[in-house]
Tab-separated table of C-alpha atoms and ligand atoms in Angstrom:
chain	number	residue	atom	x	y	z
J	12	UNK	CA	129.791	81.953	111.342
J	13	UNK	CA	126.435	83.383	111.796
J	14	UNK	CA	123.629	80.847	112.579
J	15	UNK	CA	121.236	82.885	110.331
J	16	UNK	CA	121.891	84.549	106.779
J	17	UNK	CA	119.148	86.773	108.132
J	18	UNK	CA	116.830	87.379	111.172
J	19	UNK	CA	113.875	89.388	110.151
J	20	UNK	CA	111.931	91.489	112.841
J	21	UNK	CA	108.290	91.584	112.908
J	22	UNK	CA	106.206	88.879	111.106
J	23	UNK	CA	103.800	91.134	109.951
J	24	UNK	CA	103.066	91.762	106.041
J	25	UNK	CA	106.531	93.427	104.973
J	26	UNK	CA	108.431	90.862	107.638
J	27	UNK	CA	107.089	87.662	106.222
J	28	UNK	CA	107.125	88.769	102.365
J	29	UNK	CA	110.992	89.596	102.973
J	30	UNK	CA	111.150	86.263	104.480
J	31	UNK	CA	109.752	84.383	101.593
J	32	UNK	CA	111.263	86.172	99.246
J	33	UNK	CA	114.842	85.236	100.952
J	34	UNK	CA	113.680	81.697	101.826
J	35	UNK	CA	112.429	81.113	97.683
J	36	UNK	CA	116.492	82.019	97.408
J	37	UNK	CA	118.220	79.465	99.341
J	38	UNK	CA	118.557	81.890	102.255
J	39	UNK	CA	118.182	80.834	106.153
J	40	UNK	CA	115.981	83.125	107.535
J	41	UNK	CA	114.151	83.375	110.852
J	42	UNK	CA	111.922	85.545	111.438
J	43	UNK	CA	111.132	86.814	115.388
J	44	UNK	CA	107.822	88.573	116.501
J	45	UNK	CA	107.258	88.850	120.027
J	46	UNK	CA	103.297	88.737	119.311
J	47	UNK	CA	101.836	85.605	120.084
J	48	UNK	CA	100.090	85.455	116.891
J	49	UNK	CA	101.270	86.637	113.293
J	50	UNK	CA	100.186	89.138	111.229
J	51	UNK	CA	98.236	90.073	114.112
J	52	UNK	CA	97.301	93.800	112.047
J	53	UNK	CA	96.590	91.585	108.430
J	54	UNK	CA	93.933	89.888	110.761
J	55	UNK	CA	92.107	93.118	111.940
J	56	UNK	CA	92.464	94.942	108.483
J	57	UNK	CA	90.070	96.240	105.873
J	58	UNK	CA	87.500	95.246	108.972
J	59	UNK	CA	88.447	91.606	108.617
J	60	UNK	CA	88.720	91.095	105.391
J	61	UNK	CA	92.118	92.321	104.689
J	62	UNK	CA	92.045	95.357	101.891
J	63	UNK	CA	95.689	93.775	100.625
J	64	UNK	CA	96.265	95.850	97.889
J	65	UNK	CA	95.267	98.462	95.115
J	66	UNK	CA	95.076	98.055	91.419
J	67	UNK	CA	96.168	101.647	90.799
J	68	UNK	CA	98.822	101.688	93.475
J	69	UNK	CA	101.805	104.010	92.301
J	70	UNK	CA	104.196	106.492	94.230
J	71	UNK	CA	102.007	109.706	94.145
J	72	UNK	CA	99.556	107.424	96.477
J	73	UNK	CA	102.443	107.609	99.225
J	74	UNK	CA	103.144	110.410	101.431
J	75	UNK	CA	107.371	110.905	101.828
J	76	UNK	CA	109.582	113.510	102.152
J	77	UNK	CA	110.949	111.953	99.214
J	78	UNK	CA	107.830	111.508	96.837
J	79	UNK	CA	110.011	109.905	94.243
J	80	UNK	CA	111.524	107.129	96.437
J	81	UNK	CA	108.961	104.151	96.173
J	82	UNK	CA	108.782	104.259	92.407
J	83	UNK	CA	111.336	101.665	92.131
J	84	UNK	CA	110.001	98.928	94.986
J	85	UNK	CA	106.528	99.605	93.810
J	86	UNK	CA	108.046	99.304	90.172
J	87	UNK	CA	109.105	96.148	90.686
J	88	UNK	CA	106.585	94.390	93.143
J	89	UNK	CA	103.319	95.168	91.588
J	90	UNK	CA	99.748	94.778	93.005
J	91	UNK	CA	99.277	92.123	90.236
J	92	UNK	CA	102.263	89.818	91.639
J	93	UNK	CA	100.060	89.705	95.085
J	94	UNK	CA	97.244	88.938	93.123
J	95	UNK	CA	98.750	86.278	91.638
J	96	UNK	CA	100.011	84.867	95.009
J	97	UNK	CA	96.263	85.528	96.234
J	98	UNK	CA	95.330	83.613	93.080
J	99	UNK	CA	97.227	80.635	93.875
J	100	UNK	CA	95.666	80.151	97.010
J	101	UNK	CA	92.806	80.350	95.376
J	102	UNK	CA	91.392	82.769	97.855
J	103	UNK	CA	88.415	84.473	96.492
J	104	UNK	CA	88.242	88.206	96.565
J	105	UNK	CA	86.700	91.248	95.121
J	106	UNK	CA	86.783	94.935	94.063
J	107	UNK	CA	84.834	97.217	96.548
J	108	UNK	CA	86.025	100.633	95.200
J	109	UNK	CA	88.688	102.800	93.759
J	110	UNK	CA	90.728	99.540	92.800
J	111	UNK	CA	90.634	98.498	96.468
J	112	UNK	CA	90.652	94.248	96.697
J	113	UNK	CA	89.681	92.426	99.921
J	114	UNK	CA	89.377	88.993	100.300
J	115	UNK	CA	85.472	87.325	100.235
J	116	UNK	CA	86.009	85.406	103.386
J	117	UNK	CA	88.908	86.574	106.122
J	118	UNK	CA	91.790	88.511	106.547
J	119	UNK	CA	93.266	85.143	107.951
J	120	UNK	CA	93.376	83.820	104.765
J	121	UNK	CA	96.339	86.482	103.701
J	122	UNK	CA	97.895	84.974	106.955
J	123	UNK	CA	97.631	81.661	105.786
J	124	UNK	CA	98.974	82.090	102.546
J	125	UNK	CA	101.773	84.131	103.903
J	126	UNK	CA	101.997	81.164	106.888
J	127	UNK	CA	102.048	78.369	103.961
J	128	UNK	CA	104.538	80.477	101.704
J	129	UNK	CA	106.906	80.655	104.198
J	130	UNK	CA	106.664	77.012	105.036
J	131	UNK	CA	107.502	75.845	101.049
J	132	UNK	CA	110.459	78.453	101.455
J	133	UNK	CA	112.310	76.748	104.720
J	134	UNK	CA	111.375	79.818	106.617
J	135	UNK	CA	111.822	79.685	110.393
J	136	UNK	CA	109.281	81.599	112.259
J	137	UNK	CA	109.413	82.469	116.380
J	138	UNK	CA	106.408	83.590	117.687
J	139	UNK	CA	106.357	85.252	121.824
J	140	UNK	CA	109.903	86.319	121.298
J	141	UNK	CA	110.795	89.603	121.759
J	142	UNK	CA	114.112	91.525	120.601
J	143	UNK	CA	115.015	93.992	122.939
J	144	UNK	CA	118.626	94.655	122.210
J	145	UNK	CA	120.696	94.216	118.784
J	146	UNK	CA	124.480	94.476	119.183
J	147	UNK	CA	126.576	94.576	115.441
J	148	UNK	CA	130.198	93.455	115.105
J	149	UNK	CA	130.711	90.956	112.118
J	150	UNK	CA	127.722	89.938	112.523
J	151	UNK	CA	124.334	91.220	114.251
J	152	UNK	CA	123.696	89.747	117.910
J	153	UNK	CA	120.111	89.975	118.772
J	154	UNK	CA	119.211	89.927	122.428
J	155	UNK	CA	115.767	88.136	123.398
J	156	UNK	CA	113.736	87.095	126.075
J	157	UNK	CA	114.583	83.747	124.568
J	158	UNK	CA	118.053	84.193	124.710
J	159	UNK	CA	120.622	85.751	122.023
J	160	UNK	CA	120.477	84.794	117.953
J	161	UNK	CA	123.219	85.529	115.429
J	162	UNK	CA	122.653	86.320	111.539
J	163	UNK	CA	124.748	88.105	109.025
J	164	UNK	CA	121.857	90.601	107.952
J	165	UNK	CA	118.733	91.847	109.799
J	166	UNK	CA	115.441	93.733	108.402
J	167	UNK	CA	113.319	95.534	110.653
J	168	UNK	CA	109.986	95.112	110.039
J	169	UNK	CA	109.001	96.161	113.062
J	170	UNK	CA	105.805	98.378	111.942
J	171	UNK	CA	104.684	101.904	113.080
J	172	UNK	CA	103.102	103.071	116.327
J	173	UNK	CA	98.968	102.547	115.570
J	174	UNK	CA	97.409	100.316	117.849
J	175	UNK	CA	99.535	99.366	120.410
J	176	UNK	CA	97.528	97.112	122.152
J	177	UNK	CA	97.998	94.971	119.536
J	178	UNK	CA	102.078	95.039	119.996
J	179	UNK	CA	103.145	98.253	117.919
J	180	UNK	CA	106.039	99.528	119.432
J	181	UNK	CA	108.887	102.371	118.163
J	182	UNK	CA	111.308	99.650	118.594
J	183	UNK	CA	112.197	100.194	114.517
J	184	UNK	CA	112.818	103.305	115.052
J	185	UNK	CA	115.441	102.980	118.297
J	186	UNK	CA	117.132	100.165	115.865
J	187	UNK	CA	117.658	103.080	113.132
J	188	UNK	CA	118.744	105.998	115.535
J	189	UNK	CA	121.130	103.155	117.079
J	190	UNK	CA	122.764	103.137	113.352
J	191	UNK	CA	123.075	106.773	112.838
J	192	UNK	CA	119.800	106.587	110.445
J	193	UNK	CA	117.730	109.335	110.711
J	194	UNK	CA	114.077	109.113	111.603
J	195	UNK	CA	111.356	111.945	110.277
J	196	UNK	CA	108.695	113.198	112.482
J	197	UNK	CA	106.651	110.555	113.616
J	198	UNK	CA	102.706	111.314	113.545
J	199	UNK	CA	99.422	108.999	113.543
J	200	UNK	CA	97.925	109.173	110.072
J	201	UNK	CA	94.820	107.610	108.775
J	202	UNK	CA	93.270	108.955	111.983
J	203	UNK	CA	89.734	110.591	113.032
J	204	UNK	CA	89.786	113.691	113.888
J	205	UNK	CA	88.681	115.647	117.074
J	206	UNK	CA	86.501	118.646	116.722
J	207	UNK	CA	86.962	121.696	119.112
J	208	UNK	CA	85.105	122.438	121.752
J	209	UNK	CA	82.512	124.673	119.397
J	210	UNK	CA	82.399	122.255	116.884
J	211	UNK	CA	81.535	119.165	119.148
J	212	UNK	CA	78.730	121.692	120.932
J	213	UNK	CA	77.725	122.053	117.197
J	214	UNK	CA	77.805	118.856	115.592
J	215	UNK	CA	78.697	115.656	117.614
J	216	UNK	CA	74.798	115.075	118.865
J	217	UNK	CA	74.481	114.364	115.464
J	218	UNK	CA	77.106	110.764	116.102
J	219	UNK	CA	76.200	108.748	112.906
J	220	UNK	CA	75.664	111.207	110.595
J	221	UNK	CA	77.470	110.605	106.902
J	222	UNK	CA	77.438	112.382	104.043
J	223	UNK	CA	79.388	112.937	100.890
J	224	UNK	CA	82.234	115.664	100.704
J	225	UNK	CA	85.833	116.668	99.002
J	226	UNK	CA	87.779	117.075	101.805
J	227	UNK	CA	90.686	119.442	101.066
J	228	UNK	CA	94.399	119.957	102.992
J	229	UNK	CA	96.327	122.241	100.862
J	230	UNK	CA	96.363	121.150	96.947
J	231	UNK	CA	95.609	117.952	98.015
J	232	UNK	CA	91.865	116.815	97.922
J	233	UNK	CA	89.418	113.656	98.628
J	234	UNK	CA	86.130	112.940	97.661
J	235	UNK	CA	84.723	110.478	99.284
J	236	UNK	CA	82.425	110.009	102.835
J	237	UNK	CA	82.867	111.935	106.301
J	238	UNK	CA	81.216	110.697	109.166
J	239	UNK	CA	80.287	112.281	112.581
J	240	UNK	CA	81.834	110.690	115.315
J	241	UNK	CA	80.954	111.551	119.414
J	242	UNK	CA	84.504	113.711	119.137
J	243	UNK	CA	84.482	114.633	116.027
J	244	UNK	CA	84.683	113.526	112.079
J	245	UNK	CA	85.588	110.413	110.354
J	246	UNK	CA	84.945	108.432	107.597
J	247	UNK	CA	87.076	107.630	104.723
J	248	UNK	CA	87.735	111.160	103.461
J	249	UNK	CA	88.657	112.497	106.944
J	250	UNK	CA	91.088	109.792	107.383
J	251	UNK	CA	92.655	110.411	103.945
J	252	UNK	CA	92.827	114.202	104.466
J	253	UNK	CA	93.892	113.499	108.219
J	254	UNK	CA	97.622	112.225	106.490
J	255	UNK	CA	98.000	115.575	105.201
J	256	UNK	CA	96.470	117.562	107.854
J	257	UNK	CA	99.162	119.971	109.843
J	258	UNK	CA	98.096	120.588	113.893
J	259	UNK	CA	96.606	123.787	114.104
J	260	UNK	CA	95.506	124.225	110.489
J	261	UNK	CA	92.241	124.156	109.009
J	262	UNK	CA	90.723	121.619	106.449
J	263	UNK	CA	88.093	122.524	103.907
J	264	UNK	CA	84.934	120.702	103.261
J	265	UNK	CA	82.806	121.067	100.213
J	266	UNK	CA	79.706	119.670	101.736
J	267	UNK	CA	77.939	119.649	98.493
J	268	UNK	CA	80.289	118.706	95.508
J	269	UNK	CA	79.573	119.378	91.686
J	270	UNK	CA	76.063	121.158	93.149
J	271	UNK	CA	74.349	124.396	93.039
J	272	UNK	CA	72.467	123.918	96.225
J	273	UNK	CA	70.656	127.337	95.922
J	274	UNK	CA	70.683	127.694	92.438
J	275	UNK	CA	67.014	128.091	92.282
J	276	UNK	CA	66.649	130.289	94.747
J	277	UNK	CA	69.085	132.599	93.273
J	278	UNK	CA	66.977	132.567	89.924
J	279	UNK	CA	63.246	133.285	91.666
J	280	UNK	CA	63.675	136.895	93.070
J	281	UNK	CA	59.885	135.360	95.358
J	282	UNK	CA	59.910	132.668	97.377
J	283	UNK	CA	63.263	133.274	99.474
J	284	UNK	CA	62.715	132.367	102.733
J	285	UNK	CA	63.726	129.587	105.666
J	286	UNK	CA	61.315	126.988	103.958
J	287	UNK	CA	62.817	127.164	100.708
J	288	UNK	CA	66.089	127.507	101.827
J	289	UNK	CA	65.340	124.358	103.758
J	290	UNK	CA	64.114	122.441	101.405
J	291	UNK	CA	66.931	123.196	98.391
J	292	UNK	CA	69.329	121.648	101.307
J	293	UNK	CA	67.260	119.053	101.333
J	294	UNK	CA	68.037	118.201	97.883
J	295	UNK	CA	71.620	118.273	98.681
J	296	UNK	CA	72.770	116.968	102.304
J	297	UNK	CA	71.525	114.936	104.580
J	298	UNK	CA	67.884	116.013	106.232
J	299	UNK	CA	69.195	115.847	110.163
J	300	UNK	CA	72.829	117.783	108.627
J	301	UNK	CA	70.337	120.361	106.757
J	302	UNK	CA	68.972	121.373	110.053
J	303	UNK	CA	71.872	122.038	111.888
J	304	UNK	CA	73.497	123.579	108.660
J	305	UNK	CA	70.604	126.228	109.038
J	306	UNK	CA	71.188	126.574	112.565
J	307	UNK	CA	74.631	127.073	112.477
J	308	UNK	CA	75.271	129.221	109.694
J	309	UNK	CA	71.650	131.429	109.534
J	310	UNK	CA	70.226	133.076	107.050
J	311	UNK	CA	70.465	136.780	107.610
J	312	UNK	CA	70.093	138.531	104.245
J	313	UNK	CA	67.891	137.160	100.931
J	314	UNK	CA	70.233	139.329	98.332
J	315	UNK	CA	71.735	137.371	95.462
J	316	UNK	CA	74.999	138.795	96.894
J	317	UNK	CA	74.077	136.919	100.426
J	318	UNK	CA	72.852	133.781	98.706
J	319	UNK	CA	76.002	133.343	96.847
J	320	UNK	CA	77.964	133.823	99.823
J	321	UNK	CA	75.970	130.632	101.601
J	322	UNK	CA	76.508	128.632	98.311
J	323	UNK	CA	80.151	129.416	98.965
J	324	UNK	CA	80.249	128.443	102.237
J	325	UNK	CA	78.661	125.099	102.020
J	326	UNK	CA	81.902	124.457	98.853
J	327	UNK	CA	84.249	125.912	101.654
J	328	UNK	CA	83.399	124.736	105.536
J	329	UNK	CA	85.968	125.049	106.884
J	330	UNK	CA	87.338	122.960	110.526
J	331	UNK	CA	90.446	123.806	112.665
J	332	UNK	CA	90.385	120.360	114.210
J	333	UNK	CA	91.885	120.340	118.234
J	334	UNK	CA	93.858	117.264	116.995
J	335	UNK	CA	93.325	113.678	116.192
J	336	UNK	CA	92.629	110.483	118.143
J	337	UNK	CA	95.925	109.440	118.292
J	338	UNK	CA	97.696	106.149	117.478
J	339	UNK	CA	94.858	103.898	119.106
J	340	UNK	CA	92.955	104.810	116.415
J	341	UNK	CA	95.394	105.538	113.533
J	342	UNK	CA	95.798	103.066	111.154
J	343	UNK	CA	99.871	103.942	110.465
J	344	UNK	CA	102.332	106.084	111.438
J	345	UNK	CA	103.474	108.834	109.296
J	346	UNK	CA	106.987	109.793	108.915
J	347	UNK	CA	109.628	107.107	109.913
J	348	UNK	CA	112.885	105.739	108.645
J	349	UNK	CA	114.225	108.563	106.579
J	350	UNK	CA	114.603	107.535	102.903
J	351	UNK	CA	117.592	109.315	102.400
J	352	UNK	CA	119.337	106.841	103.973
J	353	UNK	CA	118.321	103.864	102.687
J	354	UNK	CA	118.952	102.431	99.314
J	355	UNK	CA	115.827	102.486	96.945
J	356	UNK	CA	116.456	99.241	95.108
J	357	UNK	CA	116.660	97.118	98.111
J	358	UNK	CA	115.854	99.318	101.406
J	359	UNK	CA	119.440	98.435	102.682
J	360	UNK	CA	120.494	101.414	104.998
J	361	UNK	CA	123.756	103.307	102.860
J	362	UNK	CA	126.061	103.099	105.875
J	363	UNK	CA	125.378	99.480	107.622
J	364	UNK	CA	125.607	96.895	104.956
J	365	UNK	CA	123.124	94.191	105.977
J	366	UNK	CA	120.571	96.226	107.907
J	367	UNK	CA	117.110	96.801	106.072
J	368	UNK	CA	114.203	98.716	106.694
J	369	UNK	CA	111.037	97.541	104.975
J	370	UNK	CA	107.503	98.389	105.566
J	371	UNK	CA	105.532	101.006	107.606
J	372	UNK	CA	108.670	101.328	109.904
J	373	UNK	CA	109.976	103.676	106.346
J	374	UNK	CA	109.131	107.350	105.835
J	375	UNK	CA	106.558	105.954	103.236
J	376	UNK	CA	102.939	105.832	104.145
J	377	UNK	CA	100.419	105.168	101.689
J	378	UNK	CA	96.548	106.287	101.199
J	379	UNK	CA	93.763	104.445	102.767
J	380	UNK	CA	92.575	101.311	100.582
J	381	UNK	CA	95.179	98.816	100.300
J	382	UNK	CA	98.130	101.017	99.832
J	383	UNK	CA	99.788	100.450	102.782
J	384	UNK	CA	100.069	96.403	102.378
J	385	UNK	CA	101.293	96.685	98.688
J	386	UNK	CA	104.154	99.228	100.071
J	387	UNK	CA	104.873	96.858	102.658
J	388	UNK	CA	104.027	93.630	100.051
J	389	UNK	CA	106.998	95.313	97.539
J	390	UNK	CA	109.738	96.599	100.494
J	391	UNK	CA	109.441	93.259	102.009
J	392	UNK	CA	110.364	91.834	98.418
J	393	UNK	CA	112.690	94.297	97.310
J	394	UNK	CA	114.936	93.700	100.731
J	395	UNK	CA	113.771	89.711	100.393
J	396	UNK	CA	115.187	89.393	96.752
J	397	UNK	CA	118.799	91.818	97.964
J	398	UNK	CA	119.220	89.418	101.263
V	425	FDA	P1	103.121	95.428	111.075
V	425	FDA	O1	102.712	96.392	112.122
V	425	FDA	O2	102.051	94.727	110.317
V	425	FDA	O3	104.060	94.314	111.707
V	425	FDA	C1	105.049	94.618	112.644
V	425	FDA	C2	105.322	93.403	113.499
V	425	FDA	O4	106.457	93.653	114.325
V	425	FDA	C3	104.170	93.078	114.439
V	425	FDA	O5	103.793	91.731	114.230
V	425	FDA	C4	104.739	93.321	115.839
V	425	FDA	O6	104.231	92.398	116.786
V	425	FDA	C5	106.232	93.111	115.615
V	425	FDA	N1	107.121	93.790	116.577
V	425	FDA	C6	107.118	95.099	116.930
V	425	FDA	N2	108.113	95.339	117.801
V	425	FDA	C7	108.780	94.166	118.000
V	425	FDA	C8	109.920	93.765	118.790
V	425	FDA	N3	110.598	94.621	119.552
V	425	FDA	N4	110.315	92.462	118.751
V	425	FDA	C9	109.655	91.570	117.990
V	425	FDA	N5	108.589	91.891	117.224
V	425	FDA	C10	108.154	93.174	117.218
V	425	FDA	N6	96.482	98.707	105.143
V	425	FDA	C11	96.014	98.302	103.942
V	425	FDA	O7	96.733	98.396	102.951
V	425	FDA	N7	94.747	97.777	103.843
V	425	FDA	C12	93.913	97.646	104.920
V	425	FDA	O8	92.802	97.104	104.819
V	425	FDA	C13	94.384	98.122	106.177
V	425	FDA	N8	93.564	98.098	107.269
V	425	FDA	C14	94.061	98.492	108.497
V	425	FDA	C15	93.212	98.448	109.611
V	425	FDA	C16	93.702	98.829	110.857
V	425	FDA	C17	92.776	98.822	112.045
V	425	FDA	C18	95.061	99.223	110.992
V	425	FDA	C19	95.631	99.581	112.330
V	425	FDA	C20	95.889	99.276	109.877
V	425	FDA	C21	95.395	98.938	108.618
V	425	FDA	N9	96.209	99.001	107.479
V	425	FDA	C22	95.695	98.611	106.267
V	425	FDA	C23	97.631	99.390	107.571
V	425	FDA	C24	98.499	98.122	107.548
V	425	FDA	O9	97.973	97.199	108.498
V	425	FDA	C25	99.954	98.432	107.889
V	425	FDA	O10	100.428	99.478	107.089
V	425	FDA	C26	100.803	97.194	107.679
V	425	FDA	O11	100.348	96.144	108.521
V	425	FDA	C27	102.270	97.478	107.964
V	425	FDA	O12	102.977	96.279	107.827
V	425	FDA	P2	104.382	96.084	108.530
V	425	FDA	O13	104.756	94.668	108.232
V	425	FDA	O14	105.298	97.158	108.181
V	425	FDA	O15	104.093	96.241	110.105
């Protein structure tokens, strides 16, 4: 018999809520993460104070090849069932924007309260132990620097790729290969982007800069800030359009949404000149961006014909990005786990019975601004709850 009903991999957020969930059932579960530390990407989140979920999170928030999958995890582990877990901690925390909650003190309270949950559920949990083999006959054999462990299922919960100085690895995605489960195209997401060598000459003296824009990929748009990085752009809209964004193709800025920046110029046939073109951009952008705007895309002809056309272009700037800073700076991975072959009820892969996939490891990444922990909040149940 095995030792374990089920070894989880990875105590991060969708590890330790599948953990709980199985624990709260009667289940013995240990969970293995070769980190020294837990939750070691809860504790650096939402810039330390852990942006854990989103009021309005639903399944057109996610990216997938399979936009419908995560309506039925997300259906039935809701942002308000973490609140209510946050609740009973009685951990203090607040709105900042588009139905994004962080806590008021620390991302290490979500640790804590994941830490404590796991406790009250007779959860084991090995820290410094890393599985580097897993071997599946009637049971799975998992191989370890810490020697060999035995369960009947296992759930990888192993994460994505981003920052892997903190201990992301692709190990998730060897496990599901090693099963015959396909794995889409893997690709940082949530990522700055670098400019080209003409748009860094152009812009990047101006590292600081932010202003705000709809960023556009496609159909899909975001209004919201970019910023101006020393290699290129940033900021929350960047890193939402950055998900989207194909290498090679351009993205569209509208640099001044829901304005007529030269409105008034148009409508005085006097007056049309550098100054007042200066100063109506004033109005609209940032002072130090205004200046470069003018520099970069001069002023040739005063027509209304000519005018238009610059209104235009500051709705449509458009940036063929040489790429993006990769996945020490991306906060997921995109792509993953193919959904296809997992069950959408309780992220069981169709052809091993007893092998899960839960969390960011799964072709399912969500938006920026808490998305990702409520996907990996509900897979970790949904598996937790089928264990
Ligand atoms: P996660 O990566 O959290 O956990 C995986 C675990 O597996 C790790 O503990 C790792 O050590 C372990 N592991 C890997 N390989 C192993 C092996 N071979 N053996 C044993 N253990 C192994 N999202 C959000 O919703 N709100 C936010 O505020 C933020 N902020 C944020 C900031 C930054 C800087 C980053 C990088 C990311 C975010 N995110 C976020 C994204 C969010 O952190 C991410 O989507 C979730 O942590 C994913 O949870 P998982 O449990 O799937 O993986």
């Amino acid at each position: 018999m095995a030792a374990w009903d089920a070894i989880v991999v990875g105590a991060g957020a969708a590890g330790m809520m599948a953990a709980i969930e199985a624990g709260k059932r009667g289940r013995r579960v240990l969970v293995l993460d070769h980190s020294q530390r837990i939750g070691r990407k809860i504790l650096i989140s939402g810039g330390g104070r852990c942006n854990f979920t989103n009021i309005g999170a639903r399944a057109e928030n996610y990216l997938s090849a399979n936009p419908h999958f995560a309506k039925s995890v997300l259906a039935r582990y809701t942002p308000r069932d973490f609140i209510a877990l946050v609740e009973k901690h009685r951990i203090a925390y607040h709105e900042k924007t588009l139905g994004q909650l962080f806590c008021d003190g620390s991302a290490q309270q979500i640790v804590t309260l994941l830490e404590r949950e796991a406790a009250e559920a007779g959860v084991t949990i090995q820290a410094d132990t890393a599985v580097q083999e897993v071997q599946h006959g009637d049971s799975f054999t998992l191989r370890t620097n810490r020697g060999d462990f035995h369960a009947s299922a296992l759930v990888i919960a192993t994460g994505g790729l981003s920052i892997p100085k903190i201990g992301a690895t692709g190990f998730g995605y060897d496990i599901a290969r090693q099963f015959g489960l396909r794995v889409r195209d893997l690709r940082p997401g949530l990522v700055p982007l670098v400019f080209n060598p003409d748009d860094t000459k152009r812009w990047c003296d101006l590292t600081g800069l932010s202003t705000e824009v709809v960023a556009y990929a496609g159909k899909r748009s975001f209004r919201e800030k970019l910023l101006i990085t020393h290699r290129g752009i940033s900021g929350p809209a960047v890193l939402q359009i950055s998900s989207y964004w194909q290498p090679g193709s351009a993205l569209r800025f509208d640099i001044a949404p829901g304005k007529k920046v030269l409105e008034a110029l148009q409508a005085s046939p006097s007056g049309r000149e550098t100054t007042a073109l200066r100063q109506a951009l004033y109005a609209a952008l940032p002072q130090r961006f205004a200046d470069r705007w003018i520099t970069t895309h001069p002023q040739q002809k005063w027509s209304n014909a000519a005018l238009e056309a610059s209104e235009q272009a500051l709705h449509q700037w458009e940036i063929i990005p040489a790429g993006t800073e990769g996945y020490e700076k991306a906060e997921v991975t995109a792509g993953g786990v193919d959904t296809d072959d997992l069950d959408a009820k309780t992220m069981q892969a169709r052809n091993v019975p007893g092998l899960f996939f839960i969390g960011e490891v799964v072709d399912v990444t969500g938006w920026l601004g808490g998305y990702n922990f409520q996907w990996a909040w509900a897979s970790g149940a949904a598996a937790g709850r089928a264990l």
